[in-house]
mmCIF file with all atom_site columns, C-alpha atoms and ligand atoms in Angstrom:
data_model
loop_
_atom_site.group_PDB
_atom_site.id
_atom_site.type_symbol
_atom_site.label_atom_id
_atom_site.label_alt_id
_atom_site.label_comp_id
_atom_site.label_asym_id
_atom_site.label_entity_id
_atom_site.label_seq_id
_atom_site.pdbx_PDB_ins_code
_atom_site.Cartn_x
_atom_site.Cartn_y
_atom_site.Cartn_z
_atom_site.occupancy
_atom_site.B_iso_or_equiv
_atom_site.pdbx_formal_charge
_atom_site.auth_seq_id
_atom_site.auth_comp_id
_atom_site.auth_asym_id
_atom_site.auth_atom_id
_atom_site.pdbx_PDB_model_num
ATOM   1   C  CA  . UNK X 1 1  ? -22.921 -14.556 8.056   1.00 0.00 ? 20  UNK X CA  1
ATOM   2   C  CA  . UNK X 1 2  ? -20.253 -16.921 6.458   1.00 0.00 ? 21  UNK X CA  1
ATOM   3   C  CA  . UNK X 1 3  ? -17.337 -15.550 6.084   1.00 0.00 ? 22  UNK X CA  1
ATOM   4   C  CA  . UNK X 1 4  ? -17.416 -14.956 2.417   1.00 0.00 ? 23  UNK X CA  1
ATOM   5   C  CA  . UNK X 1 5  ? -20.074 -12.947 2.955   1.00 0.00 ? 24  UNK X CA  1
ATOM   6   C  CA  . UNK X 1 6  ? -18.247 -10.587 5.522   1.00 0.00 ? 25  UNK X CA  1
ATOM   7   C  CA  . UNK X 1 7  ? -15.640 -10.221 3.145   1.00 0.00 ? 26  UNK X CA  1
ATOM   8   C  CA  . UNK X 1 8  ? -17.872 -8.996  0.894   1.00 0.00 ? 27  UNK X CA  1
ATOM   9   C  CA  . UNK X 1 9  ? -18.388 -5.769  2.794   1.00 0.00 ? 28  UNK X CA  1
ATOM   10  C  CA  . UNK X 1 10 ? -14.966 -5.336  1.911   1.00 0.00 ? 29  UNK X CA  1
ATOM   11  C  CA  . UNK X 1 11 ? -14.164 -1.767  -0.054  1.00 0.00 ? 30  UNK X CA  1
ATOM   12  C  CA  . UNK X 1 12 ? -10.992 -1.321  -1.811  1.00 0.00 ? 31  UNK X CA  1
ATOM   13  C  CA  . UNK X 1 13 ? -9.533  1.440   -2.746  1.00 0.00 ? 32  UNK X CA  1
ATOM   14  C  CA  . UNK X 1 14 ? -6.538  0.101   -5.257  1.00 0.00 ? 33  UNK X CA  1
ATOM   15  C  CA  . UNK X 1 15 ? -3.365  2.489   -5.590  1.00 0.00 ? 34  UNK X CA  1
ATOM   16  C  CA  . UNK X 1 16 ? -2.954  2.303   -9.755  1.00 0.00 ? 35  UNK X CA  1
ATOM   17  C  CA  . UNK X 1 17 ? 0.201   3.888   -9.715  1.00 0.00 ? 36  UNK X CA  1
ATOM   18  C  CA  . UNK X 1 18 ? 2.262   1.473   -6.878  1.00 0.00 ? 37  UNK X CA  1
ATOM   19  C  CA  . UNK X 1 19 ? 1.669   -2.670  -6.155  1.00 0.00 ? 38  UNK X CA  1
ATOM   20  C  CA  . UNK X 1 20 ? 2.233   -2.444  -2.640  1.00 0.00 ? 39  UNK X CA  1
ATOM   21  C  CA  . UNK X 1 21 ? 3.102   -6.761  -3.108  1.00 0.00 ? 40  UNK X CA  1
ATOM   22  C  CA  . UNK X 1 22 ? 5.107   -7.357  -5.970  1.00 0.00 ? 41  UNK X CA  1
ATOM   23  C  CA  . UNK X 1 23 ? 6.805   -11.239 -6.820  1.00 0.00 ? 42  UNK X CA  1
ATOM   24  C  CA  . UNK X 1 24 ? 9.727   -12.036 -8.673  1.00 0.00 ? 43  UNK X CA  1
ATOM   25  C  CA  . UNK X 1 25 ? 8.587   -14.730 -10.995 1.00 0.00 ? 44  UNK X CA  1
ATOM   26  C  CA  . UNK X 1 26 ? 12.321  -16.000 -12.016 1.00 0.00 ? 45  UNK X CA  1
ATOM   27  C  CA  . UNK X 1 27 ? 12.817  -16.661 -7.888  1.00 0.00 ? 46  UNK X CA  1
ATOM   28  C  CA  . UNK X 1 28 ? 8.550   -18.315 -8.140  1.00 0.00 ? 47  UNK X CA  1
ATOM   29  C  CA  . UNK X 1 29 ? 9.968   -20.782 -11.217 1.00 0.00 ? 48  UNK X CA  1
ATOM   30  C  CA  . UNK X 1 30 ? 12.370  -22.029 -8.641  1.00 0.00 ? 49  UNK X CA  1
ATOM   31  C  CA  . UNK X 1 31 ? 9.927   -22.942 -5.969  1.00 0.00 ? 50  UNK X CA  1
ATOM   32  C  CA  . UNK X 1 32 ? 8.562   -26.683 -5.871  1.00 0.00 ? 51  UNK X CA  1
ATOM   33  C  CA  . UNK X 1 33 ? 6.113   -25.894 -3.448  1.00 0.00 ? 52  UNK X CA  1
ATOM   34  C  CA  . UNK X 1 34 ? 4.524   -22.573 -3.815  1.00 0.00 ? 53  UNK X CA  1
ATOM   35  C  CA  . UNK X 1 35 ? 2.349   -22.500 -0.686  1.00 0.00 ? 54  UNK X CA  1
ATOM   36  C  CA  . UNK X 1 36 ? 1.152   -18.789 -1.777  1.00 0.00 ? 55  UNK X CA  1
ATOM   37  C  CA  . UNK X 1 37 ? -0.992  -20.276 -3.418  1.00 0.00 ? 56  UNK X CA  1
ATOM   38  C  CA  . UNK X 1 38 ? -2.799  -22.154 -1.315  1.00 0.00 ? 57  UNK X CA  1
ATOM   39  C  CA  . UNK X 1 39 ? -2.517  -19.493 1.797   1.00 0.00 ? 58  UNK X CA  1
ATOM   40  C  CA  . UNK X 1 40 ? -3.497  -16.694 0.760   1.00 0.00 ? 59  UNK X CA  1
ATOM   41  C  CA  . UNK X 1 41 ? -7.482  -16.256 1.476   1.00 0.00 ? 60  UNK X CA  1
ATOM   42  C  CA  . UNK X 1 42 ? -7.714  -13.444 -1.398  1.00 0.00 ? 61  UNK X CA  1
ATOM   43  C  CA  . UNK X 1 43 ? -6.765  -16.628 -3.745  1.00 0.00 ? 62  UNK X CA  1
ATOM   44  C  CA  . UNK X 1 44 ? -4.501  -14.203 -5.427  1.00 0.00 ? 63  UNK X CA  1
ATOM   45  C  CA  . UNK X 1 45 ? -1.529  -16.082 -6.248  1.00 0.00 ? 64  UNK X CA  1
ATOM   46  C  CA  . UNK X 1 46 ? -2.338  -18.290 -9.409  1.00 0.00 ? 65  UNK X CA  1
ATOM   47  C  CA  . UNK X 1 47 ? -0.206  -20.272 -12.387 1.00 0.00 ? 66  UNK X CA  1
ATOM   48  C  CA  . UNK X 1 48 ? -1.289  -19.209 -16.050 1.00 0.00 ? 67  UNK X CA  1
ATOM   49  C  CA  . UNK X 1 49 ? -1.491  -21.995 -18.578 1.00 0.00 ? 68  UNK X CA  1
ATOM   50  C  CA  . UNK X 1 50 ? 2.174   -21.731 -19.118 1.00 0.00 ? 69  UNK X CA  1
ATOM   51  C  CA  . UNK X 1 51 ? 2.540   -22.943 -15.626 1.00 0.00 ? 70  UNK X CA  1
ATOM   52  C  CA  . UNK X 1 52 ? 3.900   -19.518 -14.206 1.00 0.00 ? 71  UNK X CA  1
ATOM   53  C  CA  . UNK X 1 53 ? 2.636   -17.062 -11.351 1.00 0.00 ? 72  UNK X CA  1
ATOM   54  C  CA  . UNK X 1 54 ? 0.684   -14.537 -11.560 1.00 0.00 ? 73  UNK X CA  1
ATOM   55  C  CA  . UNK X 1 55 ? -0.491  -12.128 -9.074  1.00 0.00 ? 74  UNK X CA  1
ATOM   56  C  CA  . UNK X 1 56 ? -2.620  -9.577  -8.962  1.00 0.00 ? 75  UNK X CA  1
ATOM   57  C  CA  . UNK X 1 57 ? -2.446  -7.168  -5.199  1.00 0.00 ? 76  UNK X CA  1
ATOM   58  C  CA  . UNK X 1 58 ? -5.647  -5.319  -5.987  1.00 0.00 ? 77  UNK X CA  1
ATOM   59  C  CA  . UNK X 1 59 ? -7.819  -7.727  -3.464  1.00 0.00 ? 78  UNK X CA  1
ATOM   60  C  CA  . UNK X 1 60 ? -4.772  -7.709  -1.120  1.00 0.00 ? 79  UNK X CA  1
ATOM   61  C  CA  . UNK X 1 61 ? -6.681  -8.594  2.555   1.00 0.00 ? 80  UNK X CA  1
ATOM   62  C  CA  . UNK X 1 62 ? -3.335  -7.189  3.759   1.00 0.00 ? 81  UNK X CA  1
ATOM   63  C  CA  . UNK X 1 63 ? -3.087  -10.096 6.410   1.00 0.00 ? 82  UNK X CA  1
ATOM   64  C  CA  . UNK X 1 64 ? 0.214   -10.649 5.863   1.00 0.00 ? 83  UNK X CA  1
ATOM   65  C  CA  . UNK X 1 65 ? 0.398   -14.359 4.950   1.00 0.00 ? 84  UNK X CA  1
ATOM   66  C  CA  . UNK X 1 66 ? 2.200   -14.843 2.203   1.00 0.00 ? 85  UNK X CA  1
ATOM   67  C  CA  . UNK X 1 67 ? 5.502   -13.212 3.470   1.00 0.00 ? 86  UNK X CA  1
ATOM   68  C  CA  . UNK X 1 68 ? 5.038   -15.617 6.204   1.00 0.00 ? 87  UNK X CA  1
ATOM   69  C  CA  . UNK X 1 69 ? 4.719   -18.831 4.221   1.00 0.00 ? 88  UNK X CA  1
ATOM   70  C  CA  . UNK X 1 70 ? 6.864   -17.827 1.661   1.00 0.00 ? 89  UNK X CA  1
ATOM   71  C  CA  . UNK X 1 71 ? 10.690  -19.951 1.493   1.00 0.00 ? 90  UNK X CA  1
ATOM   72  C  CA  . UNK X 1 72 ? 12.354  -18.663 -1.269  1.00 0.00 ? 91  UNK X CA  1
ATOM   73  C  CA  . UNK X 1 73 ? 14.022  -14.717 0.067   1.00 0.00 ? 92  UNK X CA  1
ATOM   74  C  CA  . UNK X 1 74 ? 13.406  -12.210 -2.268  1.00 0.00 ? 93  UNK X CA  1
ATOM   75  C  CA  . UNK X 1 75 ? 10.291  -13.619 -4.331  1.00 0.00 ? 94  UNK X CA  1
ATOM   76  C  CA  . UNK X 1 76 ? 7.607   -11.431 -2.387  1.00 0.00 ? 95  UNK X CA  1
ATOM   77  C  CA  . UNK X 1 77 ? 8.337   -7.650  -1.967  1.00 0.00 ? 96  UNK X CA  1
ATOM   78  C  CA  . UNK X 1 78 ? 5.483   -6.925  1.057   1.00 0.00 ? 97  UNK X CA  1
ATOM   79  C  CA  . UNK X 1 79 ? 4.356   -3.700  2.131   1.00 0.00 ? 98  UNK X CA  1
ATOM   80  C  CA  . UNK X 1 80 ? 1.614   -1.982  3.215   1.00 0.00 ? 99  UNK X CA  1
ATOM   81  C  CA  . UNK X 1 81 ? -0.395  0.296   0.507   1.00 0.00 ? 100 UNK X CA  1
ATOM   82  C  CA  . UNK X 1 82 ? 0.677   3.995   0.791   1.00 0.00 ? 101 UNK X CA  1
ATOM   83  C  CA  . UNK X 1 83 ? -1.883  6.186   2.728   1.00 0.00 ? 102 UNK X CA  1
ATOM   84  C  CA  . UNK X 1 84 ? -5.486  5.865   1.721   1.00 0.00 ? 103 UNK X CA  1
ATOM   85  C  CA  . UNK X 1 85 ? -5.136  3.144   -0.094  1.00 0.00 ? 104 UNK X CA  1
ATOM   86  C  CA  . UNK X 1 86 ? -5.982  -0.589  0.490   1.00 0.00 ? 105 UNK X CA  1
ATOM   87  C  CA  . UNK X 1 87 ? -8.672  -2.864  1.987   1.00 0.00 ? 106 UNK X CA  1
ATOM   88  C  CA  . UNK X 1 88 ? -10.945 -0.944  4.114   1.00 0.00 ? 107 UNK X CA  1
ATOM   89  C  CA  . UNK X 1 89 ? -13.120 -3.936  6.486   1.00 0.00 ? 108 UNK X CA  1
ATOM   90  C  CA  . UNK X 1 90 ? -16.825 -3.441  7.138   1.00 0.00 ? 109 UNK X CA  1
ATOM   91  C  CA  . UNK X 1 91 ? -17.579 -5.974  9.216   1.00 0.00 ? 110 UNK X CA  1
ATOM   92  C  CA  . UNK X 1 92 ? -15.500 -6.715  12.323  1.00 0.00 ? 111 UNK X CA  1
HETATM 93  FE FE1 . SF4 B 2 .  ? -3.066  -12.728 -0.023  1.00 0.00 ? 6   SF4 B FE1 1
HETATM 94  FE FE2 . SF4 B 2 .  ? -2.762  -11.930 2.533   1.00 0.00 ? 6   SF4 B FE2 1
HETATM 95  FE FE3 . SF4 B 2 .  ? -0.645  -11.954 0.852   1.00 0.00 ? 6   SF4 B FE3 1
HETATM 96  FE FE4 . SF4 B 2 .  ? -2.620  -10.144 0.537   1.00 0.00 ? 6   SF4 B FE4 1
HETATM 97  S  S1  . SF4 B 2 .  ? -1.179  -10.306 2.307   1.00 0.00 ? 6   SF4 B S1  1
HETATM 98  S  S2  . SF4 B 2 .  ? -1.655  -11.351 -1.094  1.00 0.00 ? 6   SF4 B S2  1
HETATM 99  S  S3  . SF4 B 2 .  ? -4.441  -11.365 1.122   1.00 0.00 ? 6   SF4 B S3  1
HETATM 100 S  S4  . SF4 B 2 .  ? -1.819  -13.758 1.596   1.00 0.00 ? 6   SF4 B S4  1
#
C-alpha cells in the first residue's frame, strides 16, 4: 500500500469545542519562509487568496512537525487533543 493509502485508514475523532494547534496569523505575516507549509504531511497549513494562513487542525497526524520547523516563537500553540480525541492510526 502507498502511503496515502495507509493514511486513509486513518479515523478522526475532531474535538469541536478546543483546536488542540492554534497559529497566530499577525506572528505567520511576519514569516518569509513559512516552511509549515511545506512540512506538514496533513498539507494543513495553506495561504488564502489574500496571501494569509490558514489552518485547519481537524486532520492533525499529530506528528509533531510543525512546532519543529517552525522559526518565528509564539506563531504555533501545539498540543495534544484532550482525551479521546484526535487521529486514531489503522495501519501500523
Ligand atoms: Fe501537520 Fe503534523 Fe503539525 Fe499536525 S502536527 S499540523 S500533521 S505538521
Amino acid at each position: 500500500l502507498s502511503i496515502e493509502e495507509r493514511l486513509g485508514f486513518n479515523k478522526f475523532n475532531v474535538d469541536d469545542d478546543e483546536a488542540h494547534i492554534t497559529i497566530n496569523k499577525e506572528i505567520c505575516r511576519t514569516c518569509t519562509e513559512k516552511p509549515c507549509l511545506y512540512a506538514c504531511p496533513a498539507l494543513l497549513y495553506n495561504l488564502n487568496e489574500a496571501g494569509e494562513m490558514t489552518f485547519d487542525y481537524a486532520g492533525c497526524l499529530e506528528c509533531g512537525t510543525c512546532r519543529v520547523v517552525c522559526q518565528k516563537q509564539g506563531a504555533i500553540q501545539w498540543n495534544y487533543p484532550r482525551g479521546t480525541f484526535g487521529v486514531q492510526f489503522r495501519y501500523g
